[in-house]
Tab-separated table of C-alpha atoms in Angstrom:
chain	number	residue	atom	x	y	z
A	204	UNK	CA	-165.660	-25.256	-10.024
A	205	UNK	CA	-163.620	-27.766	-11.159
A	206	UNK	CA	-161.143	-28.539	-7.928
A	207	UNK	CA	-159.539	-30.694	-10.256
A	208	UNK	CA	-158.533	-28.234	-12.678
A	209	UNK	CA	-155.245	-29.322	-14.128
A	210	UNK	CA	-153.929	-25.483	-13.166
A	211	UNK	CA	-155.077	-25.961	-9.685
A	212	UNK	CA	-158.448	-25.320	-8.488
A	213	UNK	CA	-159.705	-21.408	-9.178
A	214	UNK	CA	-160.132	-19.209	-6.335
A	215	UNK	CA	-163.927	-18.910	-6.519
A	216	UNK	CA	-166.377	-21.838	-6.004
A	217	UNK	CA	-169.105	-20.481	-8.673
A	218	UNK	CA	-169.264	-18.181	-11.244
A	219	UNK	CA	-172.421	-16.741	-12.540
A	220	UNK	CA	-173.189	-15.331	-16.499
A	221	UNK	CA	-176.036	-12.947	-16.551
A	222	UNK	CA	-176.603	-11.276	-19.746
A	223	UNK	CA	-177.554	-7.380	-19.355
A	224	UNK	CA	-178.130	-6.225	-22.826
A	225	UNK	CA	-178.124	-2.368	-21.808
A	226	UNK	CA	-175.281	-1.073	-20.745
A	227	UNK	CA	-176.739	1.445	-18.133
A	228	UNK	CA	-177.939	-1.314	-16.367
A	229	UNK	CA	-174.804	-3.136	-16.396
A	230	UNK	CA	-172.679	-0.033	-15.110
A	231	UNK	CA	-175.376	0.139	-12.385
A	232	UNK	CA	-175.142	-3.806	-11.440
A	233	UNK	CA	-170.992	-3.648	-11.765
A	234	UNK	CA	-171.330	0.164	-9.261
A	235	UNK	CA	-173.810	-1.608	-6.463
A	236	UNK	CA	-171.772	-4.025	-6.493
A	237	UNK	CA	-174.461	-6.470	-7.691
A	238	UNK	CA	-171.971	-7.757	-9.929
A	239	UNK	CA	-168.238	-7.997	-9.726
A	240	UNK	CA	-166.598	-8.106	-13.980
A	241	UNK	CA	-168.635	-6.342	-17.038
A	242	UNK	CA	-168.089	-6.521	-20.671
A	243	UNK	CA	-168.668	-4.189	-23.215
A	244	UNK	CA	-168.411	-0.526	-21.692
A	245	UNK	CA	-168.553	2.342	-23.864
A	246	UNK	CA	-166.192	4.621	-23.901
A	247	UNK	CA	-168.146	7.793	-23.000
A	248	UNK	CA	-169.223	5.906	-19.609
A	249	UNK	CA	-165.457	5.175	-18.562
A	250	UNK	CA	-164.881	8.204	-16.766
A	251	UNK	CA	-168.537	7.360	-14.366
A	252	UNK	CA	-166.947	3.940	-13.353
A	253	UNK	CA	-163.475	5.250	-13.192
A	254	UNK	CA	-165.227	8.149	-11.180
A	255	UNK	CA	-167.243	5.630	-8.503
A	256	UNK	CA	-163.977	5.016	-7.261
A	257	UNK	CA	-165.510	1.531	-7.023
A	258	UNK	CA	-164.571	0.249	-10.199
A	259	UNK	CA	-161.583	0.102	-12.533
A	260	UNK	CA	-161.784	-0.399	-16.280
A	261	UNK	CA	-159.289	-2.726	-18.451
A	262	UNK	CA	-159.236	-2.775	-22.419
A	263	UNK	CA	-157.204	-4.501	-25.006
A	264	UNK	CA	-156.811	-3.788	-28.658
A	265	UNK	CA	-158.489	-6.571	-30.456
A	266	UNK	CA	-158.309	-8.775	-33.762
A	267	UNK	CA	-162.390	-8.049	-33.750
A	268	UNK	CA	-163.082	-6.500	-37.036
A	269	UNK	CA	-167.101	-4.837	-36.594
A	270	UNK	CA	-168.796	-4.828	-39.835
A	271	UNK	CA	-172.184	-4.509	-41.500
A	272	UNK	CA	-173.007	-7.404	-43.384
A	273	UNK	CA	-175.759	-6.599	-46.704
A	274	UNK	CA	-177.813	-9.604	-47.815
A	275	UNK	CA	-176.328	-10.082	-51.364
A	276	UNK	CA	-178.981	-12.011	-52.505
A	277	UNK	CA	-181.704	-9.801	-52.924
A	278	UNK	CA	-182.456	-6.146	-54.734
A	279	UNK	CA	-181.046	-3.114	-53.833
A	280	UNK	CA	-177.460	-5.036	-52.128
A	281	UNK	CA	-177.101	-7.941	-55.388
A	282	UNK	CA	-175.839	-4.213	-57.309
A	283	UNK	CA	-172.094	-4.218	-56.504
A	284	UNK	CA	-172.163	-0.334	-56.877
A	285	UNK	CA	-174.976	-0.201	-54.223
A	286	UNK	CA	-172.586	-1.057	-51.364
A	287	UNK	CA	-169.624	0.454	-52.378
A	288	UNK	CA	-171.777	3.611	-52.376
A	289	UNK	CA	-172.462	3.277	-49.233
A	290	UNK	CA	-168.990	3.196	-48.547
A	291	UNK	CA	-168.113	6.520	-49.416
A	292	UNK	CA	-171.176	7.938	-47.801
A	293	UNK	CA	-170.135	6.588	-43.945
A	294	UNK	CA	-167.829	9.119	-42.652
A	295	UNK	CA	-165.941	6.481	-40.093
A	296	UNK	CA	-163.224	9.153	-38.947
A	297	UNK	CA	-166.241	10.954	-37.096
A	298	UNK	CA	-167.491	8.290	-35.532
A	299	UNK	CA	-164.321	6.359	-34.212
A	300	UNK	CA	-163.752	10.174	-33.189
A	301	UNK	CA	-167.090	10.568	-31.777
A	302	UNK	CA	-168.293	7.504	-30.399
A	303	UNK	CA	-165.206	4.749	-29.713
A	304	UNK	CA	-163.517	8.544	-28.698
A	305	UNK	CA	-160.214	7.474	-31.000
A	306	UNK	CA	-160.362	3.755	-29.755
A	307	UNK	CA	-159.636	0.730	-31.859
A	308	UNK	CA	-158.843	1.027	-36.148
A	309	UNK	CA	-160.567	2.228	-39.104
A	310	UNK	CA	-160.322	-1.373	-40.856
A	311	UNK	CA	-158.405	-0.297	-44.219
A	312	UNK	CA	-161.212	-1.883	-46.539
A	313	UNK	CA	-160.688	-5.195	-45.843
A	314	UNK	CA	-161.958	-7.503	-42.874
A	315	UNK	CA	-158.331	-7.474	-41.267
A	316	UNK	CA	-157.251	-5.563	-38.848
A	317	UNK	CA	-153.198	-4.378	-39.373
A	318	UNK	CA	-151.921	-6.422	-37.168
A	319	UNK	CA	-154.033	-9.744	-38.464
A	320	UNK	CA	-151.416	-11.956	-40.424
A	321	UNK	CA	-152.686	-11.675	-43.938
A	322	UNK	CA	-153.541	-7.625	-43.862
A	323	UNK	CA	-153.075	-6.161	-47.293
A	324	UNK	CA	-150.974	-3.020	-46.548
A	325	UNK	CA	-151.452	-1.433	-49.587
A	326	UNK	CA	-155.376	-1.173	-49.460
A	327	UNK	CA	-156.974	1.339	-47.831
A	328	UNK	CA	-160.511	2.606	-46.488
A	329	UNK	CA	-162.769	4.623	-49.331
A	330	UNK	CA	-162.816	8.192	-48.089
A	331	UNK	CA	-166.083	10.001	-46.799
A	332	UNK	CA	-167.388	11.114	-50.359
A	333	UNK	CA	-171.457	11.836	-49.748
A	334	UNK	CA	-171.483	13.331	-53.347
A	335	UNK	CA	-169.678	10.218	-54.724
A	336	UNK	CA	-172.178	8.005	-52.646
A	337	UNK	CA	-175.564	9.769	-54.339
A	338	UNK	CA	-173.470	9.904	-57.780
A	339	UNK	CA	-173.187	5.666	-57.424
A	340	UNK	CA	-176.590	5.251	-56.390
A	341	UNK	CA	-178.278	7.385	-59.502
A	342	UNK	CA	-175.981	5.046	-61.576
A	343	UNK	CA	-177.585	1.998	-60.043
A	344	UNK	CA	-180.815	3.030	-60.270
A	345	UNK	CA	-181.592	2.935	-56.496
A	346	UNK	CA	-185.212	3.125	-55.181
A	347	UNK	CA	-184.947	5.702	-52.529
A	348	UNK	CA	-188.140	5.064	-51.660
A	349	UNK	CA	-188.210	1.906	-49.858
A	350	UNK	CA	-186.677	1.983	-46.586
A	351	UNK	CA	-183.531	-0.171	-45.609
A	352	UNK	CA	-183.300	-1.424	-41.969
A	353	UNK	CA	-180.058	-2.266	-40.215
A	354	UNK	CA	-180.443	-4.594	-37.995
A	355	UNK	CA	-178.061	-5.140	-34.484
A	356	UNK	CA	-177.638	-6.455	-31.026
A	357	UNK	CA	-177.435	-4.153	-28.059
A	358	UNK	CA	-174.023	-4.512	-26.084
A	359	UNK	CA	-173.052	-7.638	-27.825
A	360	UNK	CA	-170.140	-5.351	-29.559
A	361	UNK	CA	-168.600	-2.134	-28.052
A	362	UNK	CA	-171.035	1.069	-28.712
A	363	UNK	CA	-172.931	-1.252	-31.450
A	364	UNK	CA	-176.543	0.377	-31.278
A	365	UNK	CA	-174.514	3.848	-31.312
A	366	UNK	CA	-172.426	2.896	-34.515
A	367	UNK	CA	-175.347	1.500	-36.181
A	368	UNK	CA	-177.401	4.681	-35.643
A	369	UNK	CA	-174.612	7.030	-36.422
A	370	UNK	CA	-174.357	4.988	-39.857
A	371	UNK	CA	-178.061	5.218	-40.649
A	372	UNK	CA	-178.409	9.094	-40.073
A	373	UNK	CA	-175.235	9.856	-42.448
A	374	UNK	CA	-177.177	6.761	-44.999
A	375	UNK	CA	-180.247	9.454	-44.905
A	376	UNK	CA	-178.040	12.133	-45.518
A	377	UNK	CA	-177.409	11.022	-49.115
A	378	UNK	CA	-181.261	9.616	-49.381
A	379	UNK	CA	-181.614	6.548	-47.905
A	380	UNK	CA	-184.041	5.717	-45.902
A	381	UNK	CA	-181.970	4.094	-43.056
A	382	UNK	CA	-183.411	2.818	-40.139
A	383	UNK	CA	-181.817	0.400	-37.310
A	384	UNK	CA	-183.751	-2.267	-35.453
A	385	UNK	CA	-182.284	-3.415	-32.180
A	386	UNK	CA	-183.095	-7.197	-31.511
A	387	UNK	CA	-182.620	-9.723	-28.361
A	388	UNK	CA	-179.571	-12.033	-29.185
A	389	UNK	CA	-182.458	-14.969	-29.420
A	390	UNK	CA	-183.955	-13.190	-32.333
A	391	UNK	CA	-180.507	-12.081	-33.951
A	392	UNK	CA	-179.261	-15.891	-33.526
A	393	UNK	CA	-182.514	-17.643	-34.399
A	394	UNK	CA	-182.864	-15.000	-37.928
A	395	UNK	CA	-179.021	-15.917	-38.523
A	396	UNK	CA	-179.616	-19.998	-38.539
A	397	UNK	CA	-181.844	-19.106	-41.145
A	398	UNK	CA	-179.454	-16.461	-42.823
A	399	UNK	CA	-182.269	-13.709	-43.091
A	400	UNK	CA	-180.851	-11.142	-41.217
A	401	UNK	CA	-182.621	-7.936	-43.347
A	402	UNK	CA	-180.745	-5.830	-45.726
A	403	UNK	CA	-177.950	-4.768	-43.518
A	404	UNK	CA	-176.668	-6.251	-39.998
A	405	UNK	CA	-174.014	-5.787	-37.375
A	406	UNK	CA	-171.112	-8.813	-36.913
A	407	UNK	CA	-168.124	-8.839	-35.589
A	408	UNK	CA	-165.532	-11.678	-36.580
A	409	UNK	CA	-162.426	-12.284	-34.570
A	410	UNK	CA	-159.368	-13.219	-36.448
A	411	UNK	CA	-156.863	-14.845	-33.727
A	412	UNK	CA	-154.216	-12.677	-35.209
A	413	UNK	CA	-154.503	-15.109	-38.389
A	414	UNK	CA	-156.910	-14.844	-41.275
A	415	UNK	CA	-158.223	-18.178	-41.561
A	416	UNK	CA	-160.383	-18.215	-38.245
A	417	UNK	CA	-161.759	-14.502	-39.795
A	418	UNK	CA	-161.850	-15.472	-43.475
A	419	UNK	CA	-164.423	-18.929	-42.677
A	420	UNK	CA	-167.413	-16.926	-42.478
A	421	UNK	CA	-167.585	-15.474	-45.809
A	422	UNK	CA	-167.331	-18.918	-47.523
A	423	UNK	CA	-170.103	-20.957	-48.611
A	424	UNK	CA	-169.594	-24.176	-46.375
A	425	UNK	CA	-169.563	-21.384	-42.963
A	426	UNK	CA	-173.483	-20.730	-43.577
A	427	UNK	CA	-172.911	-17.242	-41.916
A	428	UNK	CA	-172.793	-15.387	-45.498
A	429	UNK	CA	-175.069	-15.160	-48.198
A	430	UNK	CA	-172.160	-13.448	-50.421
A	431	UNK	CA	-170.616	-15.673	-53.044
A	432	UNK	CA	-167.478	-15.934	-54.641
A	433	UNK	CA	-165.550	-18.469	-56.561
A	434	UNK	CA	-161.842	-17.007	-56.829
A	435	UNK	CA	-162.064	-16.465	-52.654
A	436	UNK	CA	-163.388	-19.850	-52.162
A	437	UNK	CA	-160.770	-21.517	-53.861
A	438	UNK	CA	-157.923	-19.312	-52.085
A	439	UNK	CA	-159.061	-19.777	-48.773
A	440	UNK	CA	-158.807	-23.610	-49.799
A	441	UNK	CA	-155.459	-23.057	-50.746
A	442	UNK	CA	-154.116	-20.806	-47.758
A	443	UNK	CA	-154.879	-23.418	-45.348
A	444	UNK	CA	-153.880	-25.933	-46.898
A	445	UNK	CA	-150.319	-25.693	-46.881
A	446	UNK	CA	-147.334	-24.200	-43.853
A	447	UNK	CA	-145.520	-21.917	-46.876
A	448	UNK	CA	-146.097	-18.888	-44.925
A	449	UNK	CA	-145.401	-16.693	-47.794
A	450	UNK	CA	-147.845	-18.623	-49.940
A	451	UNK	CA	-150.640	-18.085	-47.428
A	452	UNK	CA	-150.143	-14.562	-46.772
A	453	UNK	CA	-150.192	-13.712	-50.633
A	454	UNK	CA	-153.333	-15.811	-50.823
A	455	UNK	CA	-154.969	-13.751	-48.252
A	456	UNK	CA	-153.977	-10.598	-49.341
A	457	UNK	CA	-155.764	-11.560	-52.615
A	458	UNK	CA	-158.861	-12.169	-51.026
A	459	UNK	CA	-158.878	-9.024	-49.029
A	460	UNK	CA	-158.277	-7.354	-52.572
A	461	UNK	CA	-161.589	-9.344	-54.097
A	462	UNK	CA	-163.431	-8.123	-50.410
A	463	UNK	CA	-162.197	-4.710	-50.998
A	464	UNK	CA	-163.448	-4.811	-54.633
A	465	UNK	CA	-167.154	-6.521	-53.924
A	466	UNK	CA	-167.979	-5.273	-50.431
A	467	UNK	CA	-169.331	-7.785	-49.272
A	468	UNK	CA	-169.886	-5.979	-45.826
A	469	UNK	CA	-168.601	-2.489	-45.006
A	470	UNK	CA	-165.858	-2.743	-43.228
A	471	UNK	CA	-165.903	-0.141	-40.280
A	472	UNK	CA	-163.508	-1.374	-37.097
A	473	UNK	CA	-161.009	-2.956	-35.303
A	474	UNK	CA	-162.528	-2.763	-31.871
A	475	UNK	CA	-161.075	-2.836	-28.735
A	476	UNK	CA	-162.467	-4.889	-25.713
A	477	UNK	CA	-163.459	-2.562	-22.822
A	478	UNK	CA	-163.836	-4.270	-19.558
A	479	UNK	CA	-164.685	-2.736	-15.727
A	480	UNK	CA	-163.830	-4.869	-13.159
A	481	UNK	CA	-165.044	-3.904	-9.112
A	482	UNK	CA	-161.937	-3.049	-7.145
A	483	UNK	CA	-162.577	-6.470	-5.360
A	484	UNK	CA	-161.331	-8.276	-8.250
A	485	UNK	CA	-158.106	-9.747	-8.390
A	486	UNK	CA	-155.537	-11.363	-11.118
A	487	UNK	CA	-158.223	-10.235	-14.028
A	488	UNK	CA	-157.042	-9.653	-16.818
A	489	UNK	CA	-159.013	-8.471	-20.663
A	490	UNK	CA	-158.086	-11.014	-23.410
A	491	UNK	CA	-157.674	-10.099	-26.667
A	492	UNK	CA	-159.896	-12.841	-28.141
A	493	UNK	CA	-162.604	-12.201	-25.658
A	494	UNK	CA	-162.269	-15.718	-24.052
A	495	UNK	CA	-162.671	-15.205	-20.223
A	496	UNK	CA	-159.912	-16.767	-18.139
A	497	UNK	CA	-160.826	-16.558	-14.891
A	498	UNK	CA	-159.212	-19.160	-12.766
A	499	UNK	CA	-157.301	-17.389	-11.141
A	500	UNK	CA	-159.287	-14.339	-10.431
A	501	UNK	CA	-160.538	-14.004	-6.663
A	502	UNK	CA	-162.794	-11.618	-4.426
A	503	UNK	CA	-161.767	-9.853	-1.317
């Protein structure tokens, strides 16, 4: 701990951050007292934590958008019609209700959550329509014989593996041979740095309540997405080059229209942050931006 920290010396002398990918292992470590705070608690085990009487659950809405991003450089996802078909194939409402237990929000056909500056209220999520999905895939001459892999980490985002598996199952219902590959963070980051994540991969983008922070990841300069759109790039620069809020909002709303039309990603959910803390932990609060602010935290 930095005893000379400008806001005062932290209440604890040492902080250990551990990576525990498996949710069940994280929860067991919390309840046993091995760790004091865990994050990304699956919503279906909240009752288990609370019934232990040893820990409490703390959740907060965030501006994080959970998306499945496509490699638009290569078939089949170089075809916008295929990407649109997958959007119709996935029942987001069922996933939200069954896996997220009603928490979070369905992204309305765009990257930005409803409370984020730049969100376009005129765009709505495509309805679940597997017949429409099959029709579009047929029109696009989709090759149903080739498997499609969805890559995700485990525990990086709320219920990420469960959601990926649900999406894969829904894609299989329209004839796509979809499978899920769960990889360690080191493998994910290595592939991400090389921009070789496979045909579909799970990622979450934060906006911190302003579109600039999220939309940058779909620009060519950010080197995080392989999708390219000249109008999107131009509008992005214009929006961050002025203090005119009306002009910025107009630019971002048009950028959301472009994303909705081209589907560089399947826009799934605005996800909450769900933490759990030992009852011995005092003054800990979940933050919407996912930053751990622990200088005031103490342990009895």
